């Protein structure tokens, strides 16, 4: 690693001031699970490392209609939180599927979003759920929908001097159900070959789809929405042919890379399979929810 200054601010304002002082030469570190590897590989060589670990107030999970998870909430915190499990169980389930428990104890939500790696799992479910990212700089605060946050491979909407402070997840609507599936044929703690999340909201009849959102990971330069598949579902009742058609449509949204987890062609085919499955599960969950509370 290169030599660097190490700063450990105790407040958000202090952290933002340090970032202002060093500009693009500073890098924040949260869990360090991604950044330390990148520094060892000399992919990034910051002049100053700003640890967020002691910054107060960024580690809370709060109910605000939906949920607000602070940037320093770890994957393990989110996985085991009774609030997350009760309000948005698909989110707890998604965090449970990340890597190993050791990684989940270190990795943070802010780090997962800012890292911008399209192979990560939580961004997929957060995208399907319609989450927004809360961002602060020394001068301003802004909130960016996740649909606009991921720009390219490891590139996000964050500007120099900005920090992710939280992610806000809206409450799932009435008569809705959600699911997350991760296809990983190698080992249980690997990154996905294809990851898929969906939320389906039913009409008052509890049968036809009012709205569906489908998100995918590991099949493009960013996590992405399969809008062509979503467009087929409005007003329709669930059926095997509809799930198949949605899966086929989703293939047009993806642009996977060939790597050791599979060829691009294989990942495209598995996209169709996973979209059909995740939609089927989300739809079932929505139906149960509509029956319990019409
Ligand atoms: C062995 C291994 C297996 C993994 N498997 C999976 C997996 O199966 N699924 C999955 O989803 N992920 C997986 N990961 C990735 C892991 O989830 C990410 O490394 C982690 O989410 C990054 O969070 P962090 O807090 O450690 O970030 P850090 O490493 O601290 O930082 C990552 C990047 O984000 C920036 N950053 C951090 N916090 C903020 C903030 N609040 N505001 C602005 N910028 C910030 C840093 O400057 C850096 O550029 C794996 C990682 C490892 C090492």
Coordinates of C-alpha atoms and ligand atoms in Angstrom, one line a residue:
X1 CA 0.0 0.0 0.0
X2 CA 1.0 3.6 -0.4
X3 CA 1.7 5.8 2.6
X4 CA -1.4 7.8 3.7
X5 CA -2.7 10.0 6.5
X6 CA -5.3 8.3 8.7
X7 CA -8.1 10.4 10.2
X8 CA -10.8 9.2 12.5
X9 CA -13.5 11.9 12.9
X10 CA -16.3 11.5 15.5
X11 CA -18.9 13.5 13.7
X12 CA -20.3 13.8 10.2
X13 CA -19.4 17.5 10.0
X14 CA -15.9 16.7 10.9
X15 CA -15.7 13.9 8.3
X16 CA -17.1 16.2 5.6
X17 CA -14.6 18.9 6.6
X18 CA -11.7 16.5 6.2
X19 CA -13.0 15.4 2.8
X20 CA -13.2 19.1 1.8
X21 CA -9.6 19.6 2.9
X22 CA -8.1 16.7 0.9
X23 CA -10.6 16.8 -2.1
X24 CA -10.1 13.9 -4.5
X25 CA -7.0 12.7 -2.6
X26 CA -9.2 11.5 0.4
X27 CA -11.0 8.2 0.5
X28 CA -13.5 7.2 3.3
X29 CA -13.3 3.7 4.7
X30 CA -16.3 2.0 6.4
X31 CA -16.0 -1.8 6.7
X32 CA -12.9 -1.8 4.6
X33 CA -13.9 -5.1 2.9
X34 CA -13.7 -3.7 -0.6
X35 CA -11.4 -0.7 -0.1
X36 CA -8.5 -2.5 1.6
X37 CA -8.3 -5.0 -1.2
X38 CA -8.3 -2.2 -3.8
X39 CA -5.5 -0.4 -1.9
X40 CA -3.4 -3.5 -1.7
X41 CA -3.8 -3.9 -5.4
X42 CA -2.9 -0.2 -5.8
X43 CA -6.1 0.4 -7.7
X44 CA -6.7 3.3 -5.4
X45 CA -3.9 5.2 -3.6
X46 CA -5.5 7.8 -1.3
X47 CA -3.3 10.5 0.4
X48 CA -5.8 10.4 3.3
X49 CA -8.0 7.6 4.6
X50 CA -11.0 8.9 6.6
X51 CA -12.5 6.2 8.8
X52 CA -16.2 6.5 9.4
X53 CA -16.2 3.9 12.2
X54 CA -16.4 6.5 15.0
X55 CA -18.8 8.8 13.3
X56 CA -21.9 9.1 15.5
X57 CA -25.4 8.7 14.3
X58 CA -24.9 6.7 11.1
X59 CA -25.5 3.2 12.5
X60 CA -29.2 3.4 13.2
X61 CA -32.1 1.5 11.7
X62 CA -35.3 3.6 12.0
X63 CA -38.9 3.2 11.0
X64 CA -40.1 6.3 9.1
X65 CA -43.2 4.9 7.3
X66 CA -40.8 2.6 5.5
X67 CA -37.2 2.1 6.9
X68 CA -34.2 4.4 7.0
X69 CA -30.9 2.5 7.4
X70 CA -27.8 4.6 8.3
X71 CA -24.7 4.2 6.2
X72 CA -22.8 2.4 8.9
X73 CA -25.4 -0.3 9.5
X74 CA -23.6 -3.5 8.7
X75 CA -25.0 -6.3 6.6
X76 CA -25.3 -8.4 9.7
X77 CA -27.2 -5.6 11.6
X78 CA -29.7 -5.5 8.7
X79 CA -30.0 -9.2 8.5
X80 CA -30.9 -9.7 12.2
X81 CA -32.8 -6.5 12.9
X82 CA -36.3 -7.3 14.1
X83 CA -37.5 -4.1 12.6
X84 CA -36.2 -5.1 9.1
X85 CA -37.4 -8.6 9.5
X86 CA -40.9 -7.5 10.4
X87 CA -41.3 -4.5 8.0
X88 CA -39.4 -5.6 4.9
X89 CA -38.5 -9.3 5.3
X90 CA -37.1 -9.6 1.8
X91 CA -34.4 -7.0 2.8
X92 CA -33.2 -9.1 5.8
X93 CA -33.2 -12.2 3.6
X94 CA -31.1 -10.4 1.0
X95 CA -28.4 -9.3 3.5
X96 CA -28.4 -12.9 4.8
X97 CA -27.3 -14.1 1.4
X98 CA -24.2 -11.9 1.2
X99 CA -20.8 -13.7 1.5
X100 CA -20.0 -15.1 5.0
X101 CA -21.0 -13.9 8.4
X102 CA -17.5 -12.5 9.0
X103 CA -17.8 -10.3 5.9
X104 CA -21.4 -9.3 6.9
X105 CA -20.2 -8.2 10.3
X106 CA -17.8 -5.7 8.6
X107 CA -19.5 -4.6 5.4
X108 CA -21.8 -1.6 5.6
X109 CA -24.7 -0.5 3.6
X110 CA -23.1 2.8 2.7
X111 CA -20.0 1.0 1.5
X112 CA -22.1 -1.4 -0.5
X113 CA -23.8 1.4 -2.3
X114 CA -20.8 3.7 -2.8
X115 CA -18.6 0.8 -4.1
X116 CA -20.9 0.5 -7.1
X117 CA -20.0 -3.2 -7.8
X118 CA -22.8 -4.6 -10.0
X119 CA -22.2 -8.1 -8.5
X120 CA -23.4 -7.1 -5.0
X121 CA -26.8 -8.3 -3.7
X122 CA -28.3 -5.6 -1.5
X123 CA -28.5 -3.0 -4.3
X124 CA -30.6 -5.4 -6.3
X125 CA -33.4 -5.7 -3.7
X126 CA -33.1 -2.0 -2.8
X127 CA -33.6 -1.1 -6.5
X128 CA -36.7 -3.3 -6.7
X129 CA -38.1 -1.7 -3.5
X130 CA -37.7 1.8 -4.9
X131 CA -35.1 2.9 -2.4
X132 CA -33.4 6.3 -2.4
X133 CA -29.9 7.2 -1.2
X134 CA -29.3 10.0 1.3
X135 CA -26.2 12.0 0.5
X136 CA -24.4 14.8 2.3
X137 CA -21.5 17.2 1.5
X138 CA -20.2 20.0 3.6
X139 CA -22.5 22.3 1.7
X140 CA -25.7 20.4 1.0
X141 CA -27.9 17.3 1.4
X142 CA -29.6 15.5 -1.4
X143 CA -31.6 12.4 -2.0
X144 CA -31.1 10.4 -5.1
X145 CA -33.3 7.5 -6.3
X146 CA -31.3 4.3 -6.7
X147 CA -32.4 4.2 -10.3
X148 CA -30.2 7.3 -10.9
X149 CA -27.4 6.4 -8.4
X150 CA -25.5 3.7 -10.3
X151 CA -23.9 5.2 -13.4
X152 CA -21.4 2.6 -14.7
X153 CA -19.0 -0.2 -13.6
X154 CA -17.9 0.9 -10.0
X155 CA -19.2 4.4 -10.8
X156 CA -22.0 6.2 -8.9
X157 CA -23.6 9.6 -8.7
X158 CA -21.4 10.5 -5.7
X159 CA -19.3 13.7 -6.2
X160 CA -16.0 14.3 -4.5
X161 CA -16.6 15.5 -1.0
X162 CA -19.9 13.7 -0.7
X163 CA -20.9 10.8 1.6
X164 CA -23.7 8.4 1.7
X165 CA -25.4 8.9 5.0
X166 CA -28.4 6.5 4.7
X167 CA -30.7 4.6 2.4
X168 CA -34.4 5.1 2.7
X169 CA -36.7 2.3 1.7
X170 CA -40.5 3.0 1.2
X171 CA -43.0 0.8 3.0
X172 CA -44.2 -1.9 0.6
X173 CA -47.8 -1.1 -0.6
X174 CA -50.9 -3.1 0.6
X175 CA -51.4 -6.4 -1.3
X176 CA -47.8 -6.6 -2.3
X177 CA -45.2 -9.3 -1.9
X178 CA -41.4 -9.4 -2.6
X179 CA -38.7 -12.0 -3.2
X180 CA -35.0 -12.1 -3.8
X181 CA -33.1 -15.0 -5.4
X182 CA -29.4 -15.5 -5.9
X183 CA -28.2 -18.1 -8.4
X184 CA -24.6 -19.1 -7.3
X185 CA -23.7 -22.6 -8.6
X186 CA -20.1 -22.6 -7.2
X187 CA -20.2 -22.0 -3.4
X188 CA -22.8 -20.6 -1.0
X189 CA -20.7 -17.6 -0.1
X190 CA -19.8 -16.6 -3.7
X191 CA -21.1 -13.6 -5.6
X192 CA -24.1 -14.3 -7.8
X193 CA -24.0 -15.6 -11.3
X194 CA -27.4 -13.9 -11.6
X195 CA -29.3 -12.2 -8.7
X196 CA -33.0 -11.1 -9.1
X197 CA -35.5 -9.3 -6.9
X198 CA -39.1 -8.5 -7.5
X199 CA -42.0 -6.7 -5.8
X200 CA -45.5 -7.4 -7.1
X201 CA -48.6 -5.3 -6.0
X202 CA -52.0 -6.8 -6.8
X203 CA -55.3 -5.0 -7.6
X204 CA -58.1 -5.1 -5.1
X205 CA -59.4 -8.3 -6.7
X206 CA -56.2 -9.9 -5.2
X207 CA -55.6 -11.6 -8.6
X208 CA -54.4 -9.2 -11.2
X209 CA -51.1 -7.3 -11.1
X210 CA -51.3 -3.6 -10.4
X211 CA -47.6 -2.9 -10.6
X212 CA -44.4 -5.0 -10.6
X213 CA -40.7 -3.9 -10.3
X214 CA -37.9 -6.4 -11.2
X215 CA -34.2 -5.7 -10.5
X216 CA -31.2 -7.8 -11.6
X217 CA -27.6 -8.0 -10.5
X218 CA -24.4 -9.5 -12.0
X219 CA -25.7 -9.1 -15.5
X220 CA -24.6 -5.6 -16.6
X221 CA -22.3 -2.8 -15.6
X222 CA -24.7 -1.7 -12.9
X223 CA -27.6 -3.3 -11.0
X224 CA -30.6 -2.7 -13.3
X225 CA -34.4 -2.7 -13.7
X226 CA -36.0 -5.1 -16.2
X227 CA -38.5 -2.5 -17.3
X228 CA -39.4 -4.4 -20.5
X229 CA -40.5 -7.4 -18.4
X230 CA -42.3 -5.1 -15.9
X231 CA -44.4 -3.6 -18.7
X232 CA -45.9 -7.0 -19.5
X233 CA -47.4 -7.5 -16.1
X234 CA -49.8 -4.7 -15.4
X235 CA -53.5 -5.8 -15.4
X236 CA -52.5 -9.5 -15.9
X237 CA -53.3 -12.5 -13.7
X238 CA -50.4 -14.8 -12.8
X239 CA -49.8 -17.7 -15.2
X240 CA -46.9 -19.8 -16.3
X241 CA -46.9 -18.3 -19.8
X242 CA -46.8 -14.8 -18.4
X243 CA -43.8 -15.6 -16.1
X244 CA -42.0 -17.1 -19.1
X245 CA -42.8 -14.1 -21.3
X246 CA -41.4 -11.8 -18.5
X247 CA -38.3 -13.9 -18.3
X248 CA -37.7 -13.6 -22.0
X249 CA -38.3 -9.9 -22.0
X250 CA -35.8 -9.5 -19.1
X251 CA -33.1 -10.9 -21.4
X252 CA -33.3 -7.8 -23.5
X253 CA -32.4 -5.6 -20.5
X254 CA -29.1 -7.4 -19.6
X255 CA -25.6 -7.2 -21.0
X256 CA -23.6 -9.7 -19.0
X257 CA -19.8 -10.3 -19.1
X258 CA -18.3 -13.7 -19.7
X259 CA -16.3 -14.7 -16.6
X260 CA -15.5 -17.6 -14.3
X261 CA -19.1 -17.6 -13.2
X262 CA -20.4 -18.3 -16.7
X263 CA -20.6 -17.2 -20.3
X264 CA -22.6 -14.1 -21.2
X265 CA -25.0 -16.4 -23.1
X266 CA -25.5 -18.7 -20.0
X267 CA -26.1 -15.7 -17.8
X268 CA -28.7 -14.3 -20.2
X269 CA -30.6 -17.6 -20.2
X270 CA -30.4 -17.8 -16.4
X271 CA -31.7 -14.3 -16.2
X272 CA -35.0 -15.5 -17.9
X273 CA -35.1 -18.5 -15.4
X274 CA -34.5 -16.4 -12.4
X275 CA -36.9 -13.6 -13.4
X276 CA -39.7 -16.2 -13.8
X277 CA -38.9 -17.8 -10.4
X278 CA -38.6 -14.6 -8.5
X279 CA -41.8 -13.1 -10.0
X280 CA -43.6 -16.3 -9.1
X281 CA -42.5 -16.1 -5.5
X282 CA -43.2 -12.4 -5.2
X283 CA -46.7 -13.0 -6.7
X284 CA -47.4 -15.8 -4.2
X285 CA -46.4 -13.5 -1.3
X286 CA -48.6 -10.7 -2.7
X287 CA -51.5 -13.1 -2.9
X288 CA -51.0 -14.2 0.7
X289 CA -50.8 -10.5 1.7
X290 CA -54.0 -9.7 -0.2
X291 CA -55.9 -12.6 1.4
X292 CA -54.7 -11.6 4.9
X293 CA -55.6 -7.9 4.4
X294 CA -57.7 -7.4 1.2
Ligands
LIG1 C1 -14.6 -12.2 0.3 C2 -15.8 -11.3 -0.1 C3 -17.0 -11.8 -0.5 C4 -18.0 -11.0 -0.9 N1 -19.2 -11.5 -1.3 C5 -20.2 -10.7 -1.5 C6 -21.5 -11.2 -1.9 O1 -21.7 -12.4 -2.0 N2 -22.5 -10.3 -2.1 C7 -22.4 -9.0 -2.0 O2 -23.3 -8.2 -2.1 N3 -21.2 -8.4 -1.6 C8 -20.1 -9.3 -1.4 N4 -18.9 -8.7 -1.0 C9 -18.7 -7.3 -1.1 C10 -19.0 -6.6 0.1 O3 -20.4 -6.6 0.4 C11 -18.5 -5.2 0.0 O4 -17.1 -5.2 0.0 C12 -19.1 -4.3 1.1 O5 -20.5 -4.1 0.9 C13 -18.4 -2.9 1.0 O6 -18.8 -2.3 2.2 P1 -17.7 -1.7 3.2 O7 -18.3 -1.0 4.3 O8 -16.7 -2.8 3.6 O9 -17.0 -0.7 2.2 P2 -15.4 -0.2 2.2 O10 -14.6 -1.2 1.7 O11 -15.1 0.5 3.5 O12 -15.6 0.9 1.1 C14 -16.0 0.6 -0.3 C15 -16.0 1.9 -1.1 O13 -17.1 2.7 -0.7 C16 -16.6 4.0 -0.2 N5 -17.5 4.3 1.0 C17 -17.7 3.5 2.1 N6 -18.6 4.0 2.8 C18 -19.0 5.2 2.2 C19 -20.0 6.2 2.5 N7 -20.7 6.1 3.6 N8 -20.1 7.2 1.7 C20 -19.4 7.3 0.6 N9 -18.4 6.4 0.2 C21 -18.3 5.3 1.0 C22 -15.2 3.8 0.1 O14 -14.4 5.0 -0.1 C23 -14.8 2.8 -1.0 O15 -14.6 3.4 -2.2 C24 -17.9 -9.5 -0.7 C25 -16.6 -9.0 -0.3 C26 -15.6 -9.9 0.1 C27 -14.3 -9.3 0.6

